XYZ file of C-alpha atoms in Angstrom:
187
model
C -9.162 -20.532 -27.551
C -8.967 -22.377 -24.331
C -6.060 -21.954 -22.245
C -4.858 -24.571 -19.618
C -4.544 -23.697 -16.228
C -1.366 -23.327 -14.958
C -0.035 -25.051 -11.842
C 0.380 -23.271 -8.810
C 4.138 -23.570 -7.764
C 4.973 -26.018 -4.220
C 7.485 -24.745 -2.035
C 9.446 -27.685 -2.556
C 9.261 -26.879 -6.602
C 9.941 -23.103 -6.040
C 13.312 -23.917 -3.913
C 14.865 -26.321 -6.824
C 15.291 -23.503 -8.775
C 18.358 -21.256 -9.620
C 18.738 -18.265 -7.115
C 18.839 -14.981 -8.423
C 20.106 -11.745 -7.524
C 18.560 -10.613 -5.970
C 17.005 -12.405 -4.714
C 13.901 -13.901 -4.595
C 10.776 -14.969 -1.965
C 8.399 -17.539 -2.712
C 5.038 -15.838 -0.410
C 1.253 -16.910 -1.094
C 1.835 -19.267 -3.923
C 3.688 -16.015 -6.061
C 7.650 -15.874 -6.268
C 8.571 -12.507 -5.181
C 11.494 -10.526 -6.317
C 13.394 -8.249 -3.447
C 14.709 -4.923 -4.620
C 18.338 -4.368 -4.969
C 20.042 -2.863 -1.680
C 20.552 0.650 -2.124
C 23.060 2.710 0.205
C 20.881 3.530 3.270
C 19.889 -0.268 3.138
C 23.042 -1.653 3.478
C 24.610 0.661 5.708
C 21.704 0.204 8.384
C 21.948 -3.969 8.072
C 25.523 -4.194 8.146
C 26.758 -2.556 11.140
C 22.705 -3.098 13.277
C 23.451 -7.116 12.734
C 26.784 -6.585 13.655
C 26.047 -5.040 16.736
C 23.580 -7.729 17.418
C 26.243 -10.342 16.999
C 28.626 -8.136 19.091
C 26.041 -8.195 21.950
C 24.822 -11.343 21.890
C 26.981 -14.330 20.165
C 29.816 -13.675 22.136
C 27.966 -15.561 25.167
C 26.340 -17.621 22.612
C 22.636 -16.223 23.319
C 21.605 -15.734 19.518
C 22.967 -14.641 16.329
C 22.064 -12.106 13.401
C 21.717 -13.241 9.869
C 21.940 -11.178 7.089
C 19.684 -12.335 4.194
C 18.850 -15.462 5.216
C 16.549 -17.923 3.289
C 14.050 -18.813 5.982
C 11.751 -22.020 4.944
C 8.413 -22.295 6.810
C 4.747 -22.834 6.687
C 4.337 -22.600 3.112
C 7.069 -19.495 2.179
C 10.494 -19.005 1.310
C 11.428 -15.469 3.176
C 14.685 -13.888 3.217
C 14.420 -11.303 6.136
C 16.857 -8.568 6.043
C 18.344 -9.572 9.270
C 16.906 -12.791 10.918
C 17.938 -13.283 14.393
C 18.143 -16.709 16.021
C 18.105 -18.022 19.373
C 21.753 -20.242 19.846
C 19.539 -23.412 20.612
C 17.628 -22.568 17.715
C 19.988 -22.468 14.759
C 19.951 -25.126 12.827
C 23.309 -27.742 13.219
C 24.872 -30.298 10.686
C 25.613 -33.597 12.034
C 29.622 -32.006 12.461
C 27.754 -29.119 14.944
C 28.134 -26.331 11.965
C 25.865 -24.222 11.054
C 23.205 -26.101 8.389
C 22.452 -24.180 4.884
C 19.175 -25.020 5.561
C 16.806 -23.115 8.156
C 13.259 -24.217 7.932
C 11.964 -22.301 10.787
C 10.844 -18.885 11.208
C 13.206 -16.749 13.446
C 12.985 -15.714 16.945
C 13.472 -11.924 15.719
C 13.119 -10.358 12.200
C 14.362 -7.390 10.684
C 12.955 -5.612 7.984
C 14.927 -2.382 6.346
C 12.615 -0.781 3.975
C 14.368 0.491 0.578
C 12.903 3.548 -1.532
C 11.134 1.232 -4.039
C 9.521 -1.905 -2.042
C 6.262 -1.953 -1.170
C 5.645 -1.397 3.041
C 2.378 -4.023 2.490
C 4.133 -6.765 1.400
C 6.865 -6.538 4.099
C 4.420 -6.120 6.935
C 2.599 -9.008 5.569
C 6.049 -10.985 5.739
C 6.501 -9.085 9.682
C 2.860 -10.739 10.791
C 3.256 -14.232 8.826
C 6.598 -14.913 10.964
C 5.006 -13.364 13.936
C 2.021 -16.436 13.189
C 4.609 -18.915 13.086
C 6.815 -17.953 16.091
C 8.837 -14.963 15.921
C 9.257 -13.023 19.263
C 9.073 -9.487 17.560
C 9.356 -8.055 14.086
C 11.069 -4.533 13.568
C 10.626 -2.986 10.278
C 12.867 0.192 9.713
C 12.031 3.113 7.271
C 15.635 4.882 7.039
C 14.469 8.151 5.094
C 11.625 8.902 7.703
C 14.205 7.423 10.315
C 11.852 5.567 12.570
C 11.073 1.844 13.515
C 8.060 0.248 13.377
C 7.831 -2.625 16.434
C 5.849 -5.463 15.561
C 4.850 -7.578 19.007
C 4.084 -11.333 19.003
C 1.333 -10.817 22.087
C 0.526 -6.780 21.716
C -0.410 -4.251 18.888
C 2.056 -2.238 17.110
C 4.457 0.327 17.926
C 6.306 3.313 16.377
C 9.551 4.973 17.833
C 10.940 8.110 16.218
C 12.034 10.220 18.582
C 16.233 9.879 18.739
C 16.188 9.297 22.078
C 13.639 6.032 22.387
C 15.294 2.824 23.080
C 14.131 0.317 20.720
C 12.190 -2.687 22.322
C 14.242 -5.651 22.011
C 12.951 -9.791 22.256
C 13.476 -11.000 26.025
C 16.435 -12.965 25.545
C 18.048 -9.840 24.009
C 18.185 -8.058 26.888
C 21.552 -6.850 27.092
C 21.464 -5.406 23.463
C 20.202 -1.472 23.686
C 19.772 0.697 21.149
C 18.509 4.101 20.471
C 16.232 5.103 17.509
C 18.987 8.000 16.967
C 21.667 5.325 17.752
C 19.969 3.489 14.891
C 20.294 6.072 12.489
C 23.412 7.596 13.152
C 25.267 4.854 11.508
C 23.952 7.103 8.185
C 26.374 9.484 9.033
C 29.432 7.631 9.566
């Protein structure tokens, strides 16, 4: 029996379709399911983009997104947290925010759940890191430690509660601790 090859999915074909929950990545031609948020997850994006946002939107320096769709290159990625310069975020003719952001993000955030494969996320780390993202963090909450992804240098780990996390330049004035970081488990 002969079997006709199927066509590869576009990006443009792959973001006409129906979001799911949850949802889903469109990364090397394959559309790429993310695991459902589990406790540790959640907790650890919700209140690290907040802080972000308390630190730095304020003066209007950048602002955290939480599961954004980011368009680029040829993926669809929806960083945990994707952090974006003020000039940077994409505007509407009125001056609001757009739905659409077809650039990569100054800073990502990865928060790796129980189930998801550390490969694949990296991979997602170094793609925006190839297409102009600053730095890439990627957070494992059981081993409670964060991987530091530089645009111009190799890779760091910090695990030790009392390292301050490296932050993008025009971060600056946000600081955080590793056990900072993690101590938002126990509240």
């Amino acid at each position: 029996m002969v079997q006709t090859p199927v066509k590869p999915l576009t990006l443009e074909e792959f973001l006409k379709l129906p979001e799911t929950k949850p949802a889903c990545e469109f990364i090397d031609g394959e559309i790429v399911q993310k695991p459902m948020p589990q406790g540790k997850y959640s907790t650890v994006q919700l209140d690290l983009g907040s802080a972000i946002n308390l630190a730095l939107k304020p003066k209007k320096v950048a602002r955290a997104y939480s599961e954004l769709r980011c368009n680029f290159g040829d993926r669809s990625v929806i960083p945990d947290i994707a952090v974006f310069t003020w000039e940077r975020i994409p505007r509407d003719k009125d001056g609001k925010v757009s739905n659409l952001f077809e650039t990569a993000p100054n800073w990502v955030i990865e928060i790796l759940s129980p189930d998801q494969n550390q490969t694949k996320v990296i991979r997602n780390i170094l793609y925006c890191l190839a297409h102009g993202t600053e730095m890439g963090w990627l957070l494992d909450p059981d081993e409670e430690l964060v991987f530091v992804y530089f645009s111009d240098r190799t890779i760091a780990v910090f695990e030790n509660k009392s390292d301050r996390l490296p932050v993008p330049s025009f971060a600056a004035s946000f600081q955080l601790t590793v056990g900072e970081l993690f101590s938002w488990l126990e509240d």
